[in-house]
PDB file of C-alpha atoms in Angstrom:
ATOM      1  CA  MET A 135      36.573 -32.634 -47.542  1.00 47.00           C
ATOM      2  CA  ASN A 136      39.006 -35.501 -47.752  1.00 48.00           C
ATOM      3  CA  GLN A 137      37.170 -38.678 -46.737  1.00 61.00           C
ATOM      4  CA  ASN A 138      40.478 -40.270 -45.767  1.00 88.00           C
ATOM      5  CA  ILE A 139      40.750 -37.992 -42.722  1.00 94.00           C
ATOM      6  CA  LEU A 140      38.157 -38.553 -40.021  1.00 95.00           C
ATOM      7  CA  PHE A 141      37.520 -36.463 -36.931  1.00 96.00           C
ATOM      8  CA  ALA A 142      35.730 -37.887 -33.917  1.00 91.00           C
ATOM      9  CA  ASP A 143      33.372 -35.695 -31.917  1.00 94.00           C
ATOM     10  CA  ILE A 144      35.832 -35.796 -29.038  1.00 96.00           C
ATOM     11  CA  GLN A 145      37.602 -32.820 -27.560  1.00 97.00           C
ATOM     12  CA  THR A 146      39.427 -32.402 -24.264  1.00 98.00           C
ATOM     13  CA  TRP A 147      40.592 -29.227 -22.560  1.00 98.00           C
ATOM     14  CA  HIS A 148      44.157 -29.418 -21.184  1.00 98.00           C
ATOM     15  CA  SER A 149      44.712 -26.521 -18.795  1.00 97.00           C
ATOM     16  CA  ASP A 150      48.418 -27.322 -18.404  1.00 97.00           C
ATOM     17  CA  GLN A 151      48.948 -26.788 -22.146  1.00 96.00           C
ATOM     18  CA  GLN A 152      46.243 -24.117 -22.530  1.00 98.00           C
ATOM     19  CA  ALA A 153      44.976 -26.066 -25.538  1.00 98.00           C
ATOM     20  CA  ILE A 154      42.182 -28.333 -26.685  1.00 98.00           C
ATOM     21  CA  HIS A 155      43.115 -31.798 -27.878  1.00 98.00           C
ATOM     22  CA  PHE A 156      41.005 -33.406 -30.615  1.00 98.00           C
ATOM     23  CA  PRO A 157      41.897 -36.592 -32.468  1.00 98.00           C
ATOM     24  CA  ALA A 158      41.905 -37.280 -36.181  1.00 97.00           C
ATOM     25  CA  GLN A 159      42.379 -40.536 -38.018  1.00 96.00           C
ATOM     26  CA  GLN A 160      44.011 -41.027 -41.396  1.00 95.00           C
ATOM     27  CA  GLY A 161      44.497 -44.456 -42.900  1.00 90.00           C
ATOM     28  CA  GLY A 162      44.050 -46.050 -39.495  1.00 89.00           C
ATOM     29  CA  ALA A 163      46.674 -43.838 -37.853  1.00 93.00           C
ATOM     30  CA  LEU A 164      45.647 -41.700 -34.885  1.00 96.00           C
ATOM     31  CA  ILE A 165      46.759 -38.079 -35.161  1.00 98.00           C
ATOM     32  CA  ASN A 166      46.735 -35.822 -32.119  1.00 98.00           C
ATOM     33  CA  CYS A 167      45.530 -32.339 -33.009  1.00 98.00           C
ATOM     34  CA  TRP A 168      45.838 -29.318 -30.726  1.00 98.00           C
ATOM     35  CA  LEU A 169      44.125 -25.945 -30.752  1.00 98.00           C
ATOM     36  CA  PRO A 170      45.622 -23.266 -28.495  1.00 98.00           C
ATOM     37  CA  LEU A 171      43.227 -21.278 -26.337  1.00 98.00           C
ATOM     38  CA  SER A 172      44.740 -18.076 -27.748  1.00 97.00           C
ATOM     39  CA  TRP A 173      43.590 -19.033 -31.272  1.00 97.00           C
ATOM     40  CA  LEU A 174      40.069 -19.754 -30.084  1.00 97.00           C
ATOM     41  CA  GLN A 175      39.859 -16.503 -28.133  1.00 97.00           C
ATOM     42  CA  GLN A 176      41.138 -14.522 -31.102  1.00 97.00           C
ATOM     43  CA  GLN A 177      38.641 -16.072 -33.515  1.00 96.00           C
ATOM     44  CA  SER A 178      35.664 -15.777 -31.168  1.00 96.00           C
ATOM     45  CA  GLU A 179      36.701 -12.357 -29.843  1.00 96.00           C
ATOM     46  CA  CYS A 180      35.791 -13.615 -26.362  1.00 94.00           C
ATOM     47  CA  ALA A 181      37.805 -14.055 -23.202  1.00 95.00           C
ATOM     48  CA  LEU A 182      37.153 -17.698 -22.422  1.00 96.00           C
ATOM     49  CA  SER A 183      37.827 -18.464 -18.772  1.00 94.00           C
ATOM     50  CA  THR A 184      36.047 -21.713 -17.939  1.00 97.00           C
ATOM     51  CA  PRO A 185      36.510 -25.183 -19.422  1.00 97.00           C
ATOM     52  CA  GLU A 186      32.814 -25.240 -20.295  1.00 97.00           C
ATOM     53  CA  ALA A 187      33.029 -21.970 -22.251  1.00 97.00           C
ATOM     54  CA  ILE A 188      36.175 -23.132 -24.021  1.00 98.00           C
ATOM     55  CA  ILE A 189      34.648 -26.446 -25.127  1.00 98.00           C
ATOM     56  CA  THR A 190      31.368 -24.790 -26.156  1.00 97.00           C
ATOM     57  CA  THR A 191      33.236 -22.265 -28.299  1.00 98.00           C
ATOM     58  CA  PHE A 192      35.395 -25.013 -29.799  1.00 98.00           C
ATOM     59  CA  ILE A 193      32.244 -26.865 -30.841  1.00 97.00           C
ATOM     60  CA  GLU A 194      30.869 -23.681 -32.436  1.00 97.00           C
ATOM     61  CA  TYR A 195      34.028 -23.363 -34.558  1.00 97.00           C
ATOM     62  CA  ARG A 196      34.557 -27.118 -35.071  1.00 97.00           C
ATOM     63  CA  PHE A 197      34.064 -27.177 -38.866  1.00 96.00           C
ATOM     64  CA  ASP A 198      36.540 -24.342 -39.447  1.00 97.00           C
ATOM     65  CA  ILE A 199      39.030 -25.929 -37.046  1.00 98.00           C
ATOM     66  CA  GLU A 200      38.727 -29.327 -38.729  1.00 97.00           C
ATOM     67  CA  ASP A 201      39.239 -27.729 -42.159  1.00 97.00           C
ATOM     68  CA  ILE A 202      42.484 -26.143 -40.946  1.00 97.00           C
ATOM     69  CA  ALA A 203      43.667 -29.371 -39.303  1.00 98.00           C
ATOM     70  CA  GLU A 204      42.790 -31.355 -42.427  1.00 96.00           C
ATOM     71  CA  ALA A 205      44.852 -29.027 -44.622  1.00 97.00           C
ATOM     72  CA  MET A 206      47.772 -29.277 -42.194  1.00 97.00           C
ATOM     73  CA  ILE A 207      47.564 -33.094 -42.220  1.00 97.00           C
ATOM     74  CA  GLU A 208      47.466 -33.160 -46.022  1.00 95.00           C
ATOM     75  CA  ASP A 209      50.510 -30.829 -46.090  1.00 96.00           C
ATOM     76  CA  GLU A 210      52.216 -33.063 -43.493  1.00 96.00           C
ATOM     77  CA  ASP A 211      52.681 -30.031 -41.237  1.00 97.00           C
ATOM     78  CA  PHE A 212      53.383 -32.100 -38.118  1.00 97.00           C
ATOM     79  CA  ASN A 213      55.419 -30.930 -35.144  1.00 97.00           C
ATOM     80  CA  ASP A 214      58.378 -32.894 -33.743  1.00 97.00           C
ATOM     81  CA  ASN A 215      55.986 -35.167 -31.808  1.00 96.00           C
ATOM     82  CA  GLY A 216      53.976 -36.002 -34.915  1.00 96.00           C
ATOM     83  CA  ASP A 217      51.059 -33.834 -33.776  1.00 98.00           C
ATOM     84  CA  ILE A 218      49.133 -31.111 -35.569  1.00 98.00           C
ATOM     85  CA  VAL A 219      49.173 -27.785 -33.734  1.00 98.00           C
ATOM     86  CA  ILE A 220      46.983 -25.070 -35.207  1.00 98.00           C
ATOM     87  CA  LYS A 221      48.597 -21.654 -34.992  1.00 93.00           C
TER      88      LYS A 221
END
């Protein structure tokens, strides 16, 4: 794990975007990371229908999700807004 990229234990469900937002920090810069609900449902093989179930499942997969986000940050795979969106 790259110690230059830090992830806070913060995650927020955004129903309008059907995605979970979780922040990362690299060299003092805040990076917005997003995980689509579809990705989480595919990985967990569960239909997640409540915010509580979505967040709980995100936490269960947190280390894998952070590994993917970290690799995307290192590869500078940002979208047009400067965010990381896991696909």
